mmCIF file of C-alpha atoms in Angstrom:
data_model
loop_
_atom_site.group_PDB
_atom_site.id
_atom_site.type_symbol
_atom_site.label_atom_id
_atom_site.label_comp_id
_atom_site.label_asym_id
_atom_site.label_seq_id
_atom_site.Cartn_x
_atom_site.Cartn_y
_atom_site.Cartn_z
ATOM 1 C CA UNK A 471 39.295 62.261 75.376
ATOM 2 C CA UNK A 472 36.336 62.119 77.514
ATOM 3 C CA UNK A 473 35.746 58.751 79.028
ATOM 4 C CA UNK A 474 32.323 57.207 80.774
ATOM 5 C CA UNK A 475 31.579 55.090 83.056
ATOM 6 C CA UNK A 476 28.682 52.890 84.168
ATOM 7 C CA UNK A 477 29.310 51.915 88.123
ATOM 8 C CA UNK A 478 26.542 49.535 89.259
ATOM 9 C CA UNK A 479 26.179 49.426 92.798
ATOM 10 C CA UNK A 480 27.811 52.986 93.276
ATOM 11 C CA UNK A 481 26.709 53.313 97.002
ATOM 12 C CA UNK A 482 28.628 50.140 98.066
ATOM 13 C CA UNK A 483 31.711 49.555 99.847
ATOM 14 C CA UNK A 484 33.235 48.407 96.485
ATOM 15 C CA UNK A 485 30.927 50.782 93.975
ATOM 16 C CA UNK A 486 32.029 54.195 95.985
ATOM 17 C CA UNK A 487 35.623 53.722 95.908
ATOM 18 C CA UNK A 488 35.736 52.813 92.208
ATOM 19 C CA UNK A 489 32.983 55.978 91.419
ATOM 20 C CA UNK A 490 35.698 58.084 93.270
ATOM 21 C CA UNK A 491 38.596 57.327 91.304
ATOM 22 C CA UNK A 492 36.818 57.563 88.067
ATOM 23 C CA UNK A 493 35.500 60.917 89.231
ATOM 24 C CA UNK A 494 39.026 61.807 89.968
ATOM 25 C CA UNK A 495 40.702 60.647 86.906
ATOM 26 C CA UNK A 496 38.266 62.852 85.255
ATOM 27 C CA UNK A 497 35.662 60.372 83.992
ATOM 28 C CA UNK A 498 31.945 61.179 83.413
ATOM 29 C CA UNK A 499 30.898 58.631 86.254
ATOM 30 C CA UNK A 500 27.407 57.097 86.268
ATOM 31 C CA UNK A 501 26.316 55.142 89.209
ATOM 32 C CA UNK A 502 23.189 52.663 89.140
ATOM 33 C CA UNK A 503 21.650 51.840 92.445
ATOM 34 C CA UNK A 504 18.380 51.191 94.065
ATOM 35 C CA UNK A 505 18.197 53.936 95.888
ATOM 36 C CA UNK A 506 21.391 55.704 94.879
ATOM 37 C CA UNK A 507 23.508 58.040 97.031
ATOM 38 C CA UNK A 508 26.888 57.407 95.586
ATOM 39 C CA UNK A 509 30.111 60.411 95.857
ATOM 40 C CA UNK A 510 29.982 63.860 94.760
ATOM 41 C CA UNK A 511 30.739 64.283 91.250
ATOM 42 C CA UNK A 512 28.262 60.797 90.004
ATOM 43 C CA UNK A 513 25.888 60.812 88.282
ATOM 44 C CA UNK A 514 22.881 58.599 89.704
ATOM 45 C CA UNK A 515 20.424 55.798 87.847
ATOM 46 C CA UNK A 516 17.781 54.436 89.865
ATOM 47 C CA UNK A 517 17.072 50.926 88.944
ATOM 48 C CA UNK A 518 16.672 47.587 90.199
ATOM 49 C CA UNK A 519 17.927 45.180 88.762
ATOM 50 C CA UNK A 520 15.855 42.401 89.220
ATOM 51 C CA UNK A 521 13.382 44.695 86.963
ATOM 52 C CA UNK A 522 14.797 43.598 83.709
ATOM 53 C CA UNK A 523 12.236 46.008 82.015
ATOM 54 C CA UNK A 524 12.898 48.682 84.098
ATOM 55 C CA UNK A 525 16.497 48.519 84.185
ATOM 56 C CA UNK A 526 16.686 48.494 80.064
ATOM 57 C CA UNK A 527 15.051 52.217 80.375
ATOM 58 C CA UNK A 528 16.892 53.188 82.819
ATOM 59 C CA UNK A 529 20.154 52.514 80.972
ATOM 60 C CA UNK A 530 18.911 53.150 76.947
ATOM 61 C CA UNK A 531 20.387 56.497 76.424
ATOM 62 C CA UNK A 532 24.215 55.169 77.870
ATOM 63 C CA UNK A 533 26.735 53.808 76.046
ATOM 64 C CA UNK A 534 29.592 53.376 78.580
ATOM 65 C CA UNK A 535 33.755 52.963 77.977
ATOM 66 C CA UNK A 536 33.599 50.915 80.770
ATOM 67 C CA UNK A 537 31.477 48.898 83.125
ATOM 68 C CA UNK A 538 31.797 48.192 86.779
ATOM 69 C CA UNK A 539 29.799 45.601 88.360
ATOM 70 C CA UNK A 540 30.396 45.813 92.379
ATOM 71 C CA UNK A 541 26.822 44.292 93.917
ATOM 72 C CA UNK A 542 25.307 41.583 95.317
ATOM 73 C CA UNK A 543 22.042 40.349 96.903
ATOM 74 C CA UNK A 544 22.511 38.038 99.572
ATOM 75 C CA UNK A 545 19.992 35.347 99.627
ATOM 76 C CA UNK A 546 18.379 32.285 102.055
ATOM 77 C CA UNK A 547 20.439 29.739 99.845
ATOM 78 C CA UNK A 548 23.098 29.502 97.365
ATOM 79 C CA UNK A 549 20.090 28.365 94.982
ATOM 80 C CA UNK A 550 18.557 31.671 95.185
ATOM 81 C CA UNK A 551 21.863 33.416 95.248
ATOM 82 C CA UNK A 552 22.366 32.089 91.618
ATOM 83 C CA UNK A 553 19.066 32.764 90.362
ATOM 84 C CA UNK A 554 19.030 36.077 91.847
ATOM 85 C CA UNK A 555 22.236 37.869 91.102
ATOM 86 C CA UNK A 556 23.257 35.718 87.777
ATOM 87 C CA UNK A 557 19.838 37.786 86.787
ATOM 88 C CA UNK A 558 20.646 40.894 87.880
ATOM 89 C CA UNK A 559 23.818 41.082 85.786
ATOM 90 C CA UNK A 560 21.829 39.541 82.781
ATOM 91 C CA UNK A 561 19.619 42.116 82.969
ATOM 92 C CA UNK A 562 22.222 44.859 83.186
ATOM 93 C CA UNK A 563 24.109 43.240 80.536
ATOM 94 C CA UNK A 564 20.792 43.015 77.936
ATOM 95 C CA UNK A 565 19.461 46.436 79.002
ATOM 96 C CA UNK A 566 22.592 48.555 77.684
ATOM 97 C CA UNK A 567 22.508 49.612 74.280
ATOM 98 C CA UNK A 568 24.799 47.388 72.147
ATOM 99 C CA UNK A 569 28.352 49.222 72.350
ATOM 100 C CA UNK A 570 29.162 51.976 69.470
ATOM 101 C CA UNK A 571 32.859 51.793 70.978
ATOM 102 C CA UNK A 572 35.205 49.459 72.306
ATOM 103 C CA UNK A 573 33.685 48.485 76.070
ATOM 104 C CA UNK A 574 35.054 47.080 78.876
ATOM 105 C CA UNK A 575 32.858 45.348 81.927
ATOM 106 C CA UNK A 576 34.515 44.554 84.856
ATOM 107 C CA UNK A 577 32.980 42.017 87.368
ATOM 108 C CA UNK A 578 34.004 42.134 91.053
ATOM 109 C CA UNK A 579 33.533 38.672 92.592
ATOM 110 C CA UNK A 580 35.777 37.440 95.452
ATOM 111 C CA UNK A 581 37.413 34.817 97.243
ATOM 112 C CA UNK A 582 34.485 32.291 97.715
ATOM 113 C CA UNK A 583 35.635 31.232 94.097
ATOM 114 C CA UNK A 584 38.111 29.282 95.664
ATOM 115 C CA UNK A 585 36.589 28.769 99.531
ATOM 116 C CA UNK A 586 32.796 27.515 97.883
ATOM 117 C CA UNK A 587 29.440 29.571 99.119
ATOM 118 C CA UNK A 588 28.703 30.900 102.537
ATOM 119 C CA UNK A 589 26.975 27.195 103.281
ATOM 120 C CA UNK A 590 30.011 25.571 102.266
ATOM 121 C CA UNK A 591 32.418 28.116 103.371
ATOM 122 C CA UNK A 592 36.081 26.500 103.920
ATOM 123 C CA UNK A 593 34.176 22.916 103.643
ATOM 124 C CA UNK A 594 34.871 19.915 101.308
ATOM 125 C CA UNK A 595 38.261 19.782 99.025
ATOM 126 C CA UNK A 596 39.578 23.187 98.917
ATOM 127 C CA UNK A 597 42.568 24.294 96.688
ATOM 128 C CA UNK A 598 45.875 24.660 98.291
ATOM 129 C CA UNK A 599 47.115 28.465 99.520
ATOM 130 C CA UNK A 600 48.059 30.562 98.351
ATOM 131 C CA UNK A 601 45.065 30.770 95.821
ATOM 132 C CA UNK A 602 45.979 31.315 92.309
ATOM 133 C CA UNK A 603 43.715 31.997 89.389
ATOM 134 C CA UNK A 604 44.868 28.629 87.377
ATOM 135 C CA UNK A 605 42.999 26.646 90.446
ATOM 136 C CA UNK A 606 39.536 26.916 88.562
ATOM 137 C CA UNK A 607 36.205 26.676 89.981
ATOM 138 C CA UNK A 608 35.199 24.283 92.488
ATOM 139 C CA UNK A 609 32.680 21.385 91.830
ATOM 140 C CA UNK A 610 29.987 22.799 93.343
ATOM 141 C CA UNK A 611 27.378 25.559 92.830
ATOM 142 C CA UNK A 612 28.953 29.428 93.449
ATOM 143 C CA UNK A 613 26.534 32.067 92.600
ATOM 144 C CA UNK A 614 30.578 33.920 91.203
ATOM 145 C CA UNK A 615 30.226 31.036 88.314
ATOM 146 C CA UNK A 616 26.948 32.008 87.128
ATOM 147 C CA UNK A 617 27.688 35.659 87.545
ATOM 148 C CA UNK A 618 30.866 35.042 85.491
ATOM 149 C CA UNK A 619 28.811 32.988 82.422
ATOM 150 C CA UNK A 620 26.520 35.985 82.289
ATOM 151 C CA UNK A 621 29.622 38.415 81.537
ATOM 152 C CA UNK A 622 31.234 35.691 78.941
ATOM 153 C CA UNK A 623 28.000 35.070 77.664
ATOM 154 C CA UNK A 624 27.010 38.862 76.998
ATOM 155 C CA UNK A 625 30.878 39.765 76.065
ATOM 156 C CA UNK A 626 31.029 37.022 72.903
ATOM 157 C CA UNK A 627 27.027 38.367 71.983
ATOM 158 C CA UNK A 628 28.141 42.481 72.040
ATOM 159 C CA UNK A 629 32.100 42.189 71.812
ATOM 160 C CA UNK A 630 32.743 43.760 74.681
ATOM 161 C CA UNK A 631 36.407 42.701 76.850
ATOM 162 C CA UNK A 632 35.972 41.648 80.281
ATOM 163 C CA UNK A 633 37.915 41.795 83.476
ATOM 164 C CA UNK A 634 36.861 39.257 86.673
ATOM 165 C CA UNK A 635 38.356 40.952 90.442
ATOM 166 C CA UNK A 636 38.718 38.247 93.150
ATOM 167 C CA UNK A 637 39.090 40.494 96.408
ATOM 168 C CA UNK A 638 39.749 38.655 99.456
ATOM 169 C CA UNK A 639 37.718 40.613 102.387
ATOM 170 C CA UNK A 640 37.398 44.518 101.508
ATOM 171 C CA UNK A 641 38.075 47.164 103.806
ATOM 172 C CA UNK A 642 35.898 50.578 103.142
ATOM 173 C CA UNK A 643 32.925 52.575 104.282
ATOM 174 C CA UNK A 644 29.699 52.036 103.440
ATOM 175 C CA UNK A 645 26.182 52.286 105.352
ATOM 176 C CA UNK A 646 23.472 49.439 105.177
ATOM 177 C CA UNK A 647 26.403 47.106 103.563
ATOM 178 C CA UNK A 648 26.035 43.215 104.022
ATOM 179 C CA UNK A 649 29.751 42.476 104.151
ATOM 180 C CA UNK A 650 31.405 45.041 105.990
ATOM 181 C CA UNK A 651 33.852 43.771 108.176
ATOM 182 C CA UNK A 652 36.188 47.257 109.103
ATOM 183 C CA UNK A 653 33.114 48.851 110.318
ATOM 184 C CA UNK A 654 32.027 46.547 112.250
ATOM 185 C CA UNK A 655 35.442 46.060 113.881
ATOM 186 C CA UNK A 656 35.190 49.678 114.382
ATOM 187 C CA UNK A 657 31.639 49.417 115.966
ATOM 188 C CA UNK A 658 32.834 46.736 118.268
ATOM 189 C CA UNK A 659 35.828 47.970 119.539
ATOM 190 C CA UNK A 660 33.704 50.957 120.472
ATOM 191 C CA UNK A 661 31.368 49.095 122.400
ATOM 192 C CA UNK A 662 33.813 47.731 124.278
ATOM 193 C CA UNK A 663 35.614 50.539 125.461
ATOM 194 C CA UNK A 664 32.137 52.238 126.008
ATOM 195 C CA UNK A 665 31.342 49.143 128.650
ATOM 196 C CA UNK A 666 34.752 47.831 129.752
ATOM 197 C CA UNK A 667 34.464 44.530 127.837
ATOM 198 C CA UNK A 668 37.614 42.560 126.905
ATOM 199 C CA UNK A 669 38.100 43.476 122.987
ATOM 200 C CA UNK A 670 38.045 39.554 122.197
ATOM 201 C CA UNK A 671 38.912 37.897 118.850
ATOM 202 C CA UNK A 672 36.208 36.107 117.860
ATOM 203 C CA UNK A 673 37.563 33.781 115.298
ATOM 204 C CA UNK A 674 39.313 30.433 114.757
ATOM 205 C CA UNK A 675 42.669 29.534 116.091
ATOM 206 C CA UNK A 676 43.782 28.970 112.484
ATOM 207 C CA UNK A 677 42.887 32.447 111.891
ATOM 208 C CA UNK A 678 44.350 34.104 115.169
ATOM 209 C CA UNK A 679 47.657 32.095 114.059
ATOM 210 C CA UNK A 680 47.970 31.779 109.996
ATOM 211 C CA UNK A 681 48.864 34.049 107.533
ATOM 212 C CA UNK A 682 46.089 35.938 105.544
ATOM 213 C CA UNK A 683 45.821 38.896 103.504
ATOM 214 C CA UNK A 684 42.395 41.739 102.317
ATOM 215 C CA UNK A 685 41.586 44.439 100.376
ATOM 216 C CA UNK A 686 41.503 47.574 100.623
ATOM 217 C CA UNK A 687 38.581 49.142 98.613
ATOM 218 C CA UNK A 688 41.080 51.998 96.959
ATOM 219 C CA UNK A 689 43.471 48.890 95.675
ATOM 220 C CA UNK A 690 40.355 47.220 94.318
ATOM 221 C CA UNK A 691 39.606 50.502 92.720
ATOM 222 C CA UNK A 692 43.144 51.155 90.991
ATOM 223 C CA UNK A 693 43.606 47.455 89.757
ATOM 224 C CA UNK A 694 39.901 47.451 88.271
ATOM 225 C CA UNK A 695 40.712 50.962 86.331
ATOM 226 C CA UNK A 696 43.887 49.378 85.618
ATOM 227 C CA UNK A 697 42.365 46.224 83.667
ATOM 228 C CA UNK A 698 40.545 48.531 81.599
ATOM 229 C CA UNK A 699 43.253 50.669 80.752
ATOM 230 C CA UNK A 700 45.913 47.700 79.644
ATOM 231 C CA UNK A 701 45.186 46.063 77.339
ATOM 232 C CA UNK A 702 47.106 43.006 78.586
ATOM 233 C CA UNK A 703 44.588 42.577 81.247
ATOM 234 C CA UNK A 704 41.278 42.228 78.983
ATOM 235 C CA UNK A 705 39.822 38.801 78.610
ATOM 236 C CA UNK A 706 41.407 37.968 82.172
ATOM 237 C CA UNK A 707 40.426 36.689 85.961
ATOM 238 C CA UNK A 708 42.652 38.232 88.984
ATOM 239 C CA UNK A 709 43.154 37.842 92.271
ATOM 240 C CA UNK A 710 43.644 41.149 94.211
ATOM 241 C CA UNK A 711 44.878 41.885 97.474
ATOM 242 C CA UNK A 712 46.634 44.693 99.201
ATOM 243 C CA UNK A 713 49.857 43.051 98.606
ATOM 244 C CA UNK A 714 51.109 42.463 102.288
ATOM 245 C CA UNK A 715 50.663 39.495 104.739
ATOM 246 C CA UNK A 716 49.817 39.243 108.320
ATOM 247 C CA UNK A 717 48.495 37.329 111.404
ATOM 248 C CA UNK A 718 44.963 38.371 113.209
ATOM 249 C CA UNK A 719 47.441 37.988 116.084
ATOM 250 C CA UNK A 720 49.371 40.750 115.349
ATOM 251 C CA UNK A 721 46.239 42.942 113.728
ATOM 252 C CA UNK A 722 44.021 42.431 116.667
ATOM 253 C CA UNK A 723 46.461 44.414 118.729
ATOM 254 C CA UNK A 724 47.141 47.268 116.199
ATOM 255 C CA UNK A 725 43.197 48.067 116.208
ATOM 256 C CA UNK A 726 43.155 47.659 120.059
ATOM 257 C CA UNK A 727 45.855 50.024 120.108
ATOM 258 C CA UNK A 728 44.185 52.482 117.576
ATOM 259 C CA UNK A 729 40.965 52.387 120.158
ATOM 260 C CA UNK A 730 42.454 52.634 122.988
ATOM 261 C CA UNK A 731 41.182 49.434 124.393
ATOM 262 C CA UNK A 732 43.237 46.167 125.823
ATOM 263 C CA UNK A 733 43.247 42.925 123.469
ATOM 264 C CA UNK A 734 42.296 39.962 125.444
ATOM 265 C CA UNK A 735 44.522 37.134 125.204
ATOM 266 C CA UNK A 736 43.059 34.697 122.796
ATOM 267 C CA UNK A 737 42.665 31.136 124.583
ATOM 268 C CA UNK A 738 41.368 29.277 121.517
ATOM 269 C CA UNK A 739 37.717 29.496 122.024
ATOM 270 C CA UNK A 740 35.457 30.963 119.333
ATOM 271 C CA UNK A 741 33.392 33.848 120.176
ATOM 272 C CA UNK A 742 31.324 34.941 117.645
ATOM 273 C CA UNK A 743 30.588 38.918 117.345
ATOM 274 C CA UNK A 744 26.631 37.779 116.265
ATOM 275 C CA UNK A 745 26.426 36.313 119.982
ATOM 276 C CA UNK A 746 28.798 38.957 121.855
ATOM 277 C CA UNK A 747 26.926 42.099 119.672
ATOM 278 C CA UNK A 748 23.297 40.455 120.383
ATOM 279 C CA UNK A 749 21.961 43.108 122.826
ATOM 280 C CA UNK A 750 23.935 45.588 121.988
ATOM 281 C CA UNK A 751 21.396 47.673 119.424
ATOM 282 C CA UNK A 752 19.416 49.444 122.480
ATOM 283 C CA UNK A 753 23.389 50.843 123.801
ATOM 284 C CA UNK A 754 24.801 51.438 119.992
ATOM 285 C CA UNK A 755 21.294 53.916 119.683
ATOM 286 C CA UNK A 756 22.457 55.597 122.997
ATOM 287 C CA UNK A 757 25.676 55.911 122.274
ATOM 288 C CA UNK A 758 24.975 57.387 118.522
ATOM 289 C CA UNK A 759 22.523 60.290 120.623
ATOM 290 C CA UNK A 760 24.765 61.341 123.424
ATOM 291 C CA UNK A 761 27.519 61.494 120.547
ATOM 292 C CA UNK A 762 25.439 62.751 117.651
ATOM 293 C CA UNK A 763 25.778 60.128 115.286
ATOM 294 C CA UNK A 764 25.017 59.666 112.056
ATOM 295 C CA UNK A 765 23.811 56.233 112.287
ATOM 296 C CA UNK A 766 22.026 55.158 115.246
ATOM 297 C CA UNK A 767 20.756 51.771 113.791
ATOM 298 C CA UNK A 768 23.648 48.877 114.835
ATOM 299 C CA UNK A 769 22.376 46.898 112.069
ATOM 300 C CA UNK A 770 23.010 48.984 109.677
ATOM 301 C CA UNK A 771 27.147 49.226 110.483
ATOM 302 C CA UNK A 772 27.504 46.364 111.683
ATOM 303 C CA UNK A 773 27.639 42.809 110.047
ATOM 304 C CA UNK A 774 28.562 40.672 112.481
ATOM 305 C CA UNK A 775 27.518 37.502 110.544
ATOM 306 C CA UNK A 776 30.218 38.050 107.631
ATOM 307 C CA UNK A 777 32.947 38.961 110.256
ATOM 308 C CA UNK A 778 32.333 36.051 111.868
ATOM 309 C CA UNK A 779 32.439 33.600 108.469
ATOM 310 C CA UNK A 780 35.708 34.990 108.080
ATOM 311 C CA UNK A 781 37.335 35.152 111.024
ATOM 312 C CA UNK A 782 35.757 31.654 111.837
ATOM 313 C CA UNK A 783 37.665 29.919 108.660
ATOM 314 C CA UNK A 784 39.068 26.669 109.769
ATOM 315 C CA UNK A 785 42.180 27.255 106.769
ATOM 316 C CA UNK A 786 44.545 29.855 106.277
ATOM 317 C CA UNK A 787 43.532 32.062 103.379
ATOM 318 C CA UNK A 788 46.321 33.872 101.742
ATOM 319 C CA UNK A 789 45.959 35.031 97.962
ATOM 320 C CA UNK A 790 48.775 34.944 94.796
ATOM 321 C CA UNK A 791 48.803 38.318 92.880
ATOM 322 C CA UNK A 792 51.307 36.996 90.225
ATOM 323 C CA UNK A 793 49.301 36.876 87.295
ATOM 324 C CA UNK A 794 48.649 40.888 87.899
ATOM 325 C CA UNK A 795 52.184 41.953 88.791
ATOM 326 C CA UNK A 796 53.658 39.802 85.681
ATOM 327 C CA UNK A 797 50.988 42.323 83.788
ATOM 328 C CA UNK A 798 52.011 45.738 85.065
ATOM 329 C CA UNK A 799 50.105 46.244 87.930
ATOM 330 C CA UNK A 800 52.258 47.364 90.933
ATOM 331 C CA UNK A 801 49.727 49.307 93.534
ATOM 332 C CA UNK A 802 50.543 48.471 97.138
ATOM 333 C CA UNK A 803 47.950 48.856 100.390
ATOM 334 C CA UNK A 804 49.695 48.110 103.918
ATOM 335 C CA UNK A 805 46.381 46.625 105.337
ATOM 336 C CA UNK A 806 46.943 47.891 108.868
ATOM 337 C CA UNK A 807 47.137 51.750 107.173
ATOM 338 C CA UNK A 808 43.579 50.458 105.429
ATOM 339 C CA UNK A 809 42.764 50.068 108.340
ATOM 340 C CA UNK A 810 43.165 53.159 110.344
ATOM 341 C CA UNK A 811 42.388 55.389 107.679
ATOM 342 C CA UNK A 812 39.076 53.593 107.657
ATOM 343 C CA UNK A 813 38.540 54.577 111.401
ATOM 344 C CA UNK A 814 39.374 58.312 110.365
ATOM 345 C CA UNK A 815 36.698 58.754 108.396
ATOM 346 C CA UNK A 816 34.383 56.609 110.037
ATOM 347 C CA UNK A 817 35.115 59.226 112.613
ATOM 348 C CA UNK A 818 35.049 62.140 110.254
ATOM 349 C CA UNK A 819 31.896 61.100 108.901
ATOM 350 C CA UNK A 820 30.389 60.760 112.806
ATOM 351 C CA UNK A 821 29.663 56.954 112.288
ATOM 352 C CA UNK A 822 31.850 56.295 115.552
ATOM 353 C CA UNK A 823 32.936 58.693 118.188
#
C-alpha cells in the first residue's frame, strides 16, 4: 500500500537522509523547506514556517502516514530559541489537515536534552553518563521541551502517535547547515594539508581522553522509519547513536590518516577551530577555484562554532540505546566508516578536493 510522507526540513543534514530512505523504501516523499532542494525522487513545499498562514496553504491538500520534523533555527538566546522553533512546529502541526488515517510525527531533537542549551552547554547539575531516556528534562529552559509540548499537545488534539529522536552529534552532508561538524572536519583537515599546518584537536582534554559516541545521519534515518513502523515504539522518547564507542584520541588519527595529514600531539590546550579557521575564507575561495568547487563560501561548510561546543565539553558524553534495542531496533553505524564515507562524497560531490 502506498505510503506518504511529510519531511520538514528535507534539505538538512538530518531531513535528506530520512527523504532518501523513504524515497527508497518506495514512499511518496514530500519535503517542506524554505527554499527546498532536497534528493531526487521528493517532492518539494516551499514554506516557512514561522508563516503560520502561509504554511497552513502550503500543506492543506496533504494528509501524510507519517511526519518527520528534522529543523531548527538557531537563535541569539535560548529565549528566542523557544519562541521561535516551539512556533514553527505549532504551526506545522495546526496547518495539516486533521488526519483521515492513522499518523505518525516524529520529532528529531538531540542530546542538549540532557547537556541544557548552547549557553548552558555541559554547565550546572548534569545527569550521570551514559544518558538514558528515564533521566528527564533538566530544570532549566531547552527550546527540545517546548518543541516536545507542541508534538504532545497537537498528538492528544488530532490523535496522531509520536516518536521523540535524541541524536548525539550527526554525521552527513549538507550545504549552508548550522551544525555540521563532519564537514567541517573535512574542510579543516584540508586546509591544513593545503598550508602545512599541524591538524590540531581543538577540544577539551576530557574529550581528547573519554569515551563518546554520534550519529550517523543514515542510523538516524532507519531508527526514525523504524518508530513508525513498530508499533512498540509509538508514544516513545529514544536516544540514538551509531551503536559503537570511541576516544577523539583514537578518531583524530583515523581522519588524519584518511587526509593524508600528521595529527599533532595534543598537549592539553584548547584550540578552538572559530580562532584557527578565522582567516581562512579568502584561501578556502582559492582553493574551491583552482579545484573547481562547488562551494567556494567557507561559511557555508564550515561550522566551526558547533564543532567547537562539542569538542570543548568539559564531561564525557556517551549515550544508552537500551530502551530501542529492548524494542527491536538493531541497526549498527561504525562511526569511523560514517566518517569516511562522508569524505567520499564530500569529494564526489566536489565540496573538497
Amino acid at each position: 500500500m502506498a505510503r506518504t510522507a511529510l519531511v520538514v526540513g528535507a534539505s538538512g543534514i538530518v531531513g535528506s537522509a530520512m527523504a532518501t530512505l523513504l524515497v527508497e523504501q518506495g514512499w511518496t516523499v514530500h519535503g517542506l523547506a524554505r527554499r527546498p532542494t532536497g534528493p531526487v525522487g521528493v517532492q518539494p513545499i516551499a514554506a516557512d514556517l514561522q508563516d503560520a498562514a502561509a504554511t497552513a496553504v502550503a500543506l492543506r491538500d496533504l494528509n501524510p502516514d507519517a511526519v518527520f520534523i528534522t529543523t531548527w533555527l538557531r537563535q541569539d538566546s535560548e529565549a528566542e530559541n523557544i519562541r521561535v522553533n516551539s512556533a514553527m512546529v505549532r504551526n506545522l502541526l495546526d496547518g495539516l489537515p486533521k488526519p483521515t488515517t492513522p499518523r505518525h510525527v516524529a520529532l528529531v531533537t538531540g542530546l542538549k536534552h540532557y547537556l541544557g542549551p548552547f549557553e548552558a552547554y555541559g554547565k550546572g547539575r548534569l545527569p550521570q553518563t551514559p544518558f538514558r531516556e528515564e533521566q528527564g528534562r533538566l530544570d532549566i529552559e531547552n527550546f527540545y521541551y517546548a518543541q516536545e509540548d507542541e508534538v504532545f499537545a497537537a498528538a492528544e488534539r488530532d490523535g496522531f502517535t509520536w516518536s521523540v529522536h535524541r541524536p548525539h552529534t550527526v554525521i552527513g552532508r549538507a550545504v549552508g547547515n548550522a551544525m555540521n561538524m563532519g564537514t567541517t572536519l573535512a574542510v579543516y583537515a584540508t586546509l591544513c594539508r593545503e598550508t602545512g599546518r599541524p591538524f590540531t584537536f581543538p577540544g577539551s582534554a576530557a574529550q581528547w581522553s573519554g569515551l563518546t559516541d554520534m550519529t550517523d545521519a543514515r542510523q538516524l534515518a532507519r531508527h526514525m522509519l523504524w518508530a513508525v513502523e513498530s508499533e512498540a515504539a509509538h508514544d516513545q522518547a529514544f536516544n540514538v547513536v551509531n551503536g559503537d564507542i570511541f576516544r577523539w584520541q583514537w578518531m583524530w588519527s583515523r581522519i588524519a590518516e584518511w587526509f593524508g595529514v600528521e595529527a599533532a600531539a595534543f598537549d592539553g590546550t584548547v584550540r578552538p577551530l572559530e580562532q584557527q579557521m578565522a582567516e581562512d575564507g579568502d584561501l578556502w575561495r582559492e582553493i574551491a577555484t583552482r579545484d573547481g568547487l562547488a562551494e567556494p563560501d567557507l561559511g557555508r561548510l564550515a561550522s566551526a562554532w558547533h564543532t567547537d561546543a562539542d569538542l570543548g565539553r568539559p564531561i564525557e558524553v556517551v549515550t544508552d540505546m537500551s530502551k530501542s534495542r529492548r524494542l527491536g531496533f538493531t541497526g549498527y553505524q561504525p562511526t569511523d566508516d560514517a566518517f569516511f564515507a562522508l569524505f567520499e562524497r564530500l569529494r564526489a560531490d566536489h565540496l573538497i578536493p
